[in-house]
Amino acid sequence: MKILLTGAAGFIGTHIGVQAQARGHEIVALDAFLPQAHGEGARPGGFALLDLRHDDLDDVLDGVDVVCHQAAMVGNGVDAQDLPDYAEHNDAGTARLLAAMARAGVRDLVLASSMVVYGDGRYTCPVDGDVPPDVRREDDLDAGRYDPRCPVCGGEIRWREIAEDTPFLPRTSYAASKVAQEHYAGAWCTLEGARTIALRYHNVYGPGMPADTPYAGVAAIFRSAIARGDAPQVFEDGQQMRDFVHVTDVARANVLAIEQVSDHPAGLTPYNVASGQTFTIGQMAAVLAGAAGAPAPVLTGDFRRFDVRHVVASPEAAKQGLGFVAEVAPRDGLARLATDPLRMR
Ligand code: UD1
């Protein structure tokens, strides 16, 4: 198959390119080499240097069977001044790509989405049943009460595994842009009778992760702290649940999606891409620090207003629909991350 891979020079895109080529696919590797991700002036060969926001995309789509769209501005964002960048790169960039695909007659898309579309996810209240959690109260957080409350009775609730039919509840600029990408792709499917597989990545980690930047996730932040000889700083009480999924598994999920998207029904089909093994941030910090022989993690009790408390995915739909089951257990992959190379800018 001929695949247009956007964000091909990025952390996840690089691994997808390697695995797709190993499966015999032809890759058109496209990347904008944004300075915030790659540093100023980075221009490795072998890439179509194009920016989805304004460059002509018609030539690179010639003869393409499937587009695998990884290019995006990532991370939580620093402050409200980031909003236009998320909207321009992620929303408008995707809309322009979809319009160009319609002109080129390309009807199959694999889209990098994220678990951030679920925001705080769903919980079970012993009194009120299945509920979205209330936004955490500042006085609760100050008092060291980190778990959210029931939005109806204000009582204690328990997190549940999130399936793909969980309603969208984006909390950050990035999350809003990922929801928008899914909506644009869905609209394009309706207009074109086209197919999209949206892969909702959970916390991706592994070799080639970008080193600590204001937009980095917790695995990169802890890995960078360890490289400096510092202890990982664990926020809240360290009991926040996440699903850490290895980048080689994420790349394999993409290749499976690329190869099977044309067999899917018209419209957008979402899949969680997760290891299926729950891990707390405290456990993850301990595994990383232990493997590196670094100072033990420090529980700071700090918190960030925009953080969601627990996000745990059901990997069942990806298993049924794509035959995807993660191979790297977080305990092994996170231990290896202690010595995996990071991408330095
Ligand atoms: C992360 C990504 C998000 C991505 C999602 C799924 C970032 C910033 N976030 O969201 O873009 O879509 O995974 O792949 O890239 N924490 C600490 N110490 C720190 C930093 C964070 O304890 O120094 C804690 C946070 O309080 C939070 C948890 O680690 O509870 C995860 O934080 P983070 O990786 O930033 O965000 P996610 O919500 O997991």
Coordinates of C-alpha atoms and ligand atoms in Angstrom, one line a residue:
M1 CA 0.0 0.0 0.0
K2 CA 1.1 3.6 -0.5
I3 CA 0.7 5.5 2.7
L4 CA 0.9 9.3 3.3
L5 CA 2.3 9.5 6.9
T6 CA 2.0 13.0 8.4
G7 CA 4.2 13.8 11.4
A8 CA 6.6 11.2 10.1
A9 CA 9.6 12.6 11.9
G10 CA 7.8 12.7 15.3
F11 CA 8.1 10.3 18.2
I12 CA 5.2 8.0 17.1
G13 CA 5.5 8.7 13.4
T14 CA 9.1 7.5 13.3
H15 CA 8.1 4.1 14.7
I16 CA 5.1 3.8 12.4
G17 CA 7.3 4.5 9.4
V18 CA 9.8 1.7 10.4
Q19 CA 7.1 -0.9 11.0
A20 CA 5.0 0.0 7.9
Q21 CA 8.1 -0.3 5.7
A22 CA 9.0 -3.6 7.3
R23 CA 5.6 -4.8 6.2
G24 CA 6.4 -3.8 2.6
H25 CA 4.4 -0.6 2.4
E26 CA 5.5 2.5 0.5
I27 CA 5.7 5.6 2.7
V28 CA 5.4 9.2 1.7
A29 CA 6.9 10.8 4.8
L30 CA 5.6 14.3 5.5
D31 CA 6.6 16.6 8.3
A32 CA 6.6 20.3 9.0
F33 CA 9.7 20.1 11.3
L34 CA 8.2 22.5 13.8
P35 CA 10.9 24.2 15.8
Q36 CA 9.2 23.5 19.1
A37 CA 9.4 19.7 18.4
H38 CA 12.6 19.5 16.3
G39 CA 14.7 22.6 17.1
E40 CA 15.5 25.4 14.7
G41 CA 16.7 24.5 11.2
A42 CA 16.3 20.6 11.5
R43 CA 15.9 19.3 7.9
P44 CA 16.8 15.6 7.7
G45 CA 16.5 14.2 4.1
G46 CA 13.8 11.7 3.0
F47 CA 10.9 13.9 4.1
A48 CA 8.4 16.0 2.2
L49 CA 8.8 19.3 4.2
L50 CA 5.2 20.5 4.2
D51 CA 3.0 22.4 6.7
L52 CA -0.6 21.3 6.8
R53 CA -1.7 24.8 7.6
H54 CA -0.8 26.4 4.3
D55 CA 1.2 24.2 1.9
D56 CA -0.2 22.6 -1.2
L57 CA -1.0 18.9 -0.4
D58 CA -2.3 17.7 -3.8
D59 CA 1.0 16.4 -5.2
V60 CA 1.9 14.3 -2.1
L61 CA -1.5 12.6 -2.2
D62 CA -1.0 11.4 -5.7
G63 CA -1.6 7.6 -5.8
V64 CA -2.0 7.3 -2.0
D65 CA -4.2 4.5 -0.7
V66 CA -4.3 5.5 3.0
V67 CA -3.4 8.6 5.0
C68 CA -2.0 8.0 8.5
H69 CA -2.3 11.4 10.2
Q70 CA 0.0 11.8 13.2
A71 CA 1.1 15.4 12.8
A72 CA -0.2 17.5 15.7
M73 CA 0.7 20.0 18.3
V74 CA 0.7 17.8 21.4
G75 CA 0.8 18.1 25.2
N76 CA -1.4 19.9 27.7
G77 CA -0.5 23.4 26.5
V78 CA 1.1 26.0 28.7
D79 CA -1.7 28.6 28.9
A80 CA -4.5 30.2 26.9
Q81 CA -2.0 31.8 24.5
D82 CA -1.5 28.3 23.1
L83 CA -5.2 28.0 21.9
P84 CA -4.7 29.5 18.4
D85 CA -1.7 27.1 17.8
Y86 CA -3.8 24.1 18.7
A87 CA -6.6 25.3 16.5
E88 CA -4.4 26.1 13.5
H89 CA -2.2 23.0 13.5
N90 CA -4.7 20.4 14.7
D91 CA -8.1 21.7 13.7
A92 CA -7.4 23.7 10.5
G93 CA -4.5 21.5 9.5
T94 CA -6.7 18.4 9.6
A95 CA -9.5 20.1 7.8
R96 CA -7.1 21.1 5.0
L97 CA -5.8 17.6 4.8
L98 CA -9.3 16.1 4.5
A99 CA -10.2 18.6 1.8
A100 CA -7.1 17.6 -0.2
M101 CA -7.9 13.9 0.3
A102 CA -11.4 14.5 -1.1
R103 CA -9.8 16.1 -4.2
A104 CA -7.4 13.2 -4.6
G105 CA -10.1 10.6 -4.1
V106 CA -8.4 9.1 -1.0
R107 CA -11.1 7.6 1.2
D108 CA -9.2 5.9 4.0
L109 CA -7.8 7.7 7.1
V110 CA -6.1 6.5 10.2
L111 CA -6.2 9.3 12.7
A112 CA -4.1 9.8 15.9
S113 CA -6.6 10.6 18.6
S114 CA -6.1 10.5 22.3
M115 CA -7.7 9.4 25.6
V116 CA -7.9 13.1 26.4
V117 CA -11.1 13.2 24.5
Y118 CA -12.7 11.5 27.5
G119 CA -11.5 14.0 30.0
D120 CA -12.3 12.8 33.5
G121 CA -14.0 9.7 32.1
R122 CA -16.8 7.8 33.9
Y123 CA -17.2 6.8 37.5
T124 CA -19.7 4.7 39.5
C125 CA -21.5 6.2 42.4
P126 CA -23.0 3.8 44.9
V127 CA -26.1 6.0 45.0
D128 CA -26.4 7.6 41.5
G129 CA -24.9 4.9 39.3
D130 CA -22.9 5.7 36.1
V131 CA -21.8 9.4 36.3
P132 CA -19.2 11.8 34.9
P133 CA -17.2 13.0 37.9
D134 CA -17.5 16.6 39.1
V135 CA -14.6 18.9 38.3
R136 CA -12.3 18.6 41.4
R137 CA -12.9 21.4 43.9
E138 CA -10.0 23.6 44.8
D139 CA -10.7 23.2 48.6
D140 CA -10.7 19.4 48.2
L141 CA -7.4 19.5 46.4
D142 CA -5.9 21.9 49.0
A143 CA -7.0 19.4 51.7
G144 CA -5.3 16.5 49.9
R145 CA -8.6 15.0 48.7
Y146 CA -7.7 14.2 45.1
D147 CA -10.5 11.9 44.0
P148 CA -13.4 13.6 42.3
R149 CA -16.9 13.6 43.8
C150 CA -20.3 12.5 42.4
P151 CA -21.9 15.4 40.5
V152 CA -25.3 14.5 41.9
C153 CA -24.8 13.6 45.6
G154 CA -21.2 14.9 46.2
G155 CA -20.3 11.5 47.6
E156 CA -17.4 9.2 46.9
I157 CA -17.3 7.5 43.5
R158 CA -15.1 4.9 41.9
W159 CA -13.4 5.1 38.4
R160 CA -14.5 2.7 35.7
E161 CA -12.8 1.3 32.7
I162 CA -13.5 3.6 29.7
A163 CA -15.0 2.1 26.5
E164 CA -15.2 4.0 23.2
D165 CA -18.8 5.1 23.7
T166 CA -17.9 7.2 26.7
P167 CA -19.0 10.8 26.0
F168 CA -16.4 13.4 25.0
L169 CA -15.4 15.7 27.9
P170 CA -12.3 17.6 26.8
R171 CA -10.5 19.6 29.5
T172 CA -7.6 21.2 27.7
S173 CA -6.8 23.0 24.4
Y174 CA -5.1 19.9 23.1
A175 CA -8.1 17.7 24.1
A176 CA -10.5 20.2 22.4
S177 CA -8.5 19.9 19.2
K178 CA -8.4 16.1 19.3
V179 CA -12.2 16.1 19.7
A180 CA -12.4 18.5 16.8
Q181 CA -10.2 16.3 14.6
E182 CA -12.5 13.4 15.2
H183 CA -15.6 15.5 14.4
Y184 CA -14.0 16.9 11.1
A185 CA -13.0 13.3 10.1
G186 CA -16.5 12.1 10.9
A187 CA -18.0 14.9 8.7
W188 CA -15.5 14.1 5.9
C189 CA -16.6 10.4 6.1
T190 CA -20.3 11.5 5.7
L191 CA -19.5 13.8 2.8
E192 CA -17.2 11.4 0.9
G193 CA -18.6 8.0 2.0
A194 CA -15.2 7.5 3.5
R195 CA -13.7 5.6 6.4
T196 CA -11.7 6.7 9.4
I197 CA -10.1 4.7 12.2
A198 CA -9.4 7.0 15.2
L199 CA -6.8 5.5 17.5
R200 CA -7.2 6.9 21.0
Y201 CA -3.8 6.6 22.4
H202 CA -3.3 6.3 26.1
N203 CA 0.0 7.4 27.7
V204 CA 2.6 6.6 25.0
Y205 CA 6.3 6.1 26.0
G206 CA 9.4 4.5 24.7
P207 CA 12.6 5.1 22.8
G208 CA 12.8 8.4 20.9
M209 CA 10.5 10.2 23.3
P210 CA 11.1 14.0 23.2
A211 CA 13.1 15.1 26.2
D212 CA 11.4 17.3 28.8
T213 CA 9.6 20.3 27.2
P214 CA 6.7 22.4 28.5
Y215 CA 4.5 20.1 26.3
A216 CA 5.9 16.7 27.6
G217 CA 3.9 14.0 29.3
V218 CA 4.8 12.5 32.7
A219 CA 7.0 9.7 31.3
A220 CA 9.2 12.1 29.5
I221 CA 9.4 14.4 32.5
F222 CA 10.4 11.6 34.9
R223 CA 12.9 10.1 32.4
S224 CA 14.5 13.6 31.9
A225 CA 14.7 14.1 35.7
I226 CA 16.4 10.8 36.1
A227 CA 18.9 11.7 33.3
R228 CA 19.8 14.8 35.3
G229 CA 20.3 12.7 38.5
D230 CA 17.1 14.1 40.1
A231 CA 14.2 12.2 41.7
P232 CA 10.9 12.1 39.9
Q233 CA 8.5 14.6 41.4
V234 CA 5.1 12.8 41.9
F235 CA 2.1 15.1 42.1
E236 CA -1.1 14.5 44.3
D237 CA -0.7 11.2 46.2
G238 CA 0.8 9.2 43.4
Q239 CA -2.4 7.0 43.2
Q240 CA -3.6 8.5 39.9
M241 CA -4.3 5.7 37.4
R242 CA -3.0 5.7 33.9
D243 CA -2.4 3.2 31.1
F244 CA 1.1 3.3 29.8
V245 CA 1.4 1.9 26.3
H246 CA 4.7 1.3 24.5
V247 CA 5.4 3.2 21.3
T248 CA 6.1 0.0 19.4
D249 CA 2.7 -1.3 20.3
V250 CA 1.1 2.0 19.2
A251 CA 3.0 1.8 15.9
R252 CA 1.7 -1.8 15.4
A253 CA -1.9 -0.6 16.1
N254 CA -1.4 2.0 13.4
V255 CA -0.1 -0.6 10.9
L256 CA -3.1 -2.9 11.7
A257 CA -5.5 0.0 11.2
I258 CA -3.8 1.1 7.9
E259 CA -4.2 -2.5 6.6
Q260 CA -7.8 -2.9 7.8
V261 CA -9.4 0.6 7.4
S262 CA -10.8 -0.2 4.0
D263 CA -12.6 -3.2 5.4
H264 CA -14.3 -1.0 8.0
P265 CA -17.8 0.5 7.4
A266 CA -18.1 4.0 6.2
G267 CA -17.8 6.5 9.0
L268 CA -15.5 6.9 12.0
T269 CA -14.6 3.9 14.1
P270 CA -12.7 4.7 17.4
Y271 CA -10.4 2.3 19.2
N272 CA -8.6 2.8 22.5
V273 CA -4.9 1.9 22.2
A274 CA -3.8 0.8 25.6
S275 CA -1.8 -1.8 27.3
G276 CA -4.8 -3.0 29.3
Q277 CA -2.7 -3.0 32.5
T278 CA -3.4 -0.3 35.1
F279 CA -0.5 1.5 36.7
T280 CA -0.4 4.4 39.2
I281 CA 1.9 7.4 38.6
G282 CA 3.6 6.5 41.9
Q283 CA 4.3 2.9 40.7
M284 CA 5.5 4.2 37.3
A285 CA 8.0 6.6 39.0
A286 CA 9.3 3.9 41.3
V287 CA 9.8 1.4 38.4
L288 CA 11.7 4.1 36.4
A289 CA 13.8 5.3 39.2
G290 CA 14.6 1.8 40.4
A291 CA 15.7 0.6 37.0
A292 CA 17.9 3.7 36.6
G293 CA 19.4 3.5 40.1
A294 CA 18.1 7.0 40.5
P295 CA 17.0 8.7 43.7
A296 CA 13.6 7.4 44.9
P297 CA 10.5 9.4 43.7
V298 CA 9.4 12.3 45.9
L299 CA 5.6 12.8 46.6
T300 CA 5.2 16.5 46.4
G301 CA 1.4 16.8 47.0
D302 CA 1.4 19.5 44.3
F303 CA -1.5 19.4 41.8
R304 CA -2.4 20.9 38.5
R305 CA -6.0 22.2 38.0
F306 CA -6.3 20.8 34.5
D307 CA -5.2 17.2 35.4
V308 CA -7.7 14.4 35.3
R309 CA -7.5 12.0 38.2
H310 CA -7.8 8.5 36.7
V311 CA -8.0 7.4 33.1
V312 CA -8.1 3.7 32.4
A313 CA -9.1 2.2 29.0
S314 CA -10.8 -0.9 27.9
P315 CA -8.6 -2.4 25.2
E316 CA -11.4 -4.8 24.1
A317 CA -12.7 -3.1 21.0
A318 CA -9.2 -2.8 19.5
K319 CA -8.8 -6.5 20.1
Q320 CA -12.1 -7.4 18.5
G321 CA -12.0 -4.9 15.6
L322 CA -8.2 -4.8 14.7
G323 CA -6.8 -7.9 16.4
F324 CA -4.6 -5.5 18.4
V325 CA -3.2 -6.7 21.8
A326 CA -0.3 -4.8 23.4
E327 CA 2.8 -6.9 23.7
V328 CA 5.0 -4.8 26.0
A329 CA 4.0 -5.0 29.6
P330 CA 4.3 -1.6 31.3
R331 CA 6.5 -2.9 34.0
D332 CA 9.1 -4.1 31.4
G333 CA 8.8 -1.2 29.0
L334 CA 9.0 1.4 31.8
A335 CA 12.1 -0.3 33.2
R336 CA 13.7 -0.1 29.7
L337 CA 12.7 3.5 29.4
A338 CA 15.2 4.3 32.1
T339 CA 17.9 3.7 29.6
D340 CA 16.1 4.2 26.3
P341 CA 17.5 7.2 24.3
L342 CA 15.3 10.4 24.3
R343 CA 15.1 12.7 21.3
M344 CA 17.1 15.7 22.1
R345 CA 16.4 18.9 20.2
Ligands
UD1_1 C1 -0.9 12.6 28.6 C2 -0.5 13.6 27.6 C3 -1.6 13.9 26.7 C4 -1.9 12.6 26.0 C5 -2.2 11.5 27.0 C6 -2.5 10.2 26.3 C7 1.0 15.5 27.9 C8 1.3 16.7 28.7 N1 -0.1 14.8 28.3 O1 -2.0 13.1 29.4 O2 -1.2 14.8 25.7 O3 -2.9 12.7 25.0 O4 -1.2 11.4 28.0 O5 -1.3 9.8 25.7 O6 1.7 15.2 27.0 N2 2.5 14.2 37.0 C9 3.4 14.1 38.0 N3 4.6 14.7 38.0 C10 5.0 15.5 36.9 C11 4.1 15.6 35.8 C12 2.9 15.0 35.9 O7 3.1 13.4 39.0 O8 6.1 16.0 36.9 C13 1.2 13.5 37.1 C14 0.1 14.5 36.7 O9 -0.4 15.1 37.9 C15 -1.0 13.5 36.2 C16 -0.1 12.3 35.6 O10 1.2 12.5 36.1 O11 -1.7 12.9 37.3 C17 -0.1 12.3 34.1 O12 0.3 13.6 33.6 P1 0.5 13.9 32.1 O13 1.4 12.9 31.4 O14 1.0 15.3 32.0 O15 -0.9 14.0 31.5 P2 -2.0 12.9 31.0 O16 -3.3 13.4 31.5 O17 -1.7 11.5 31.4

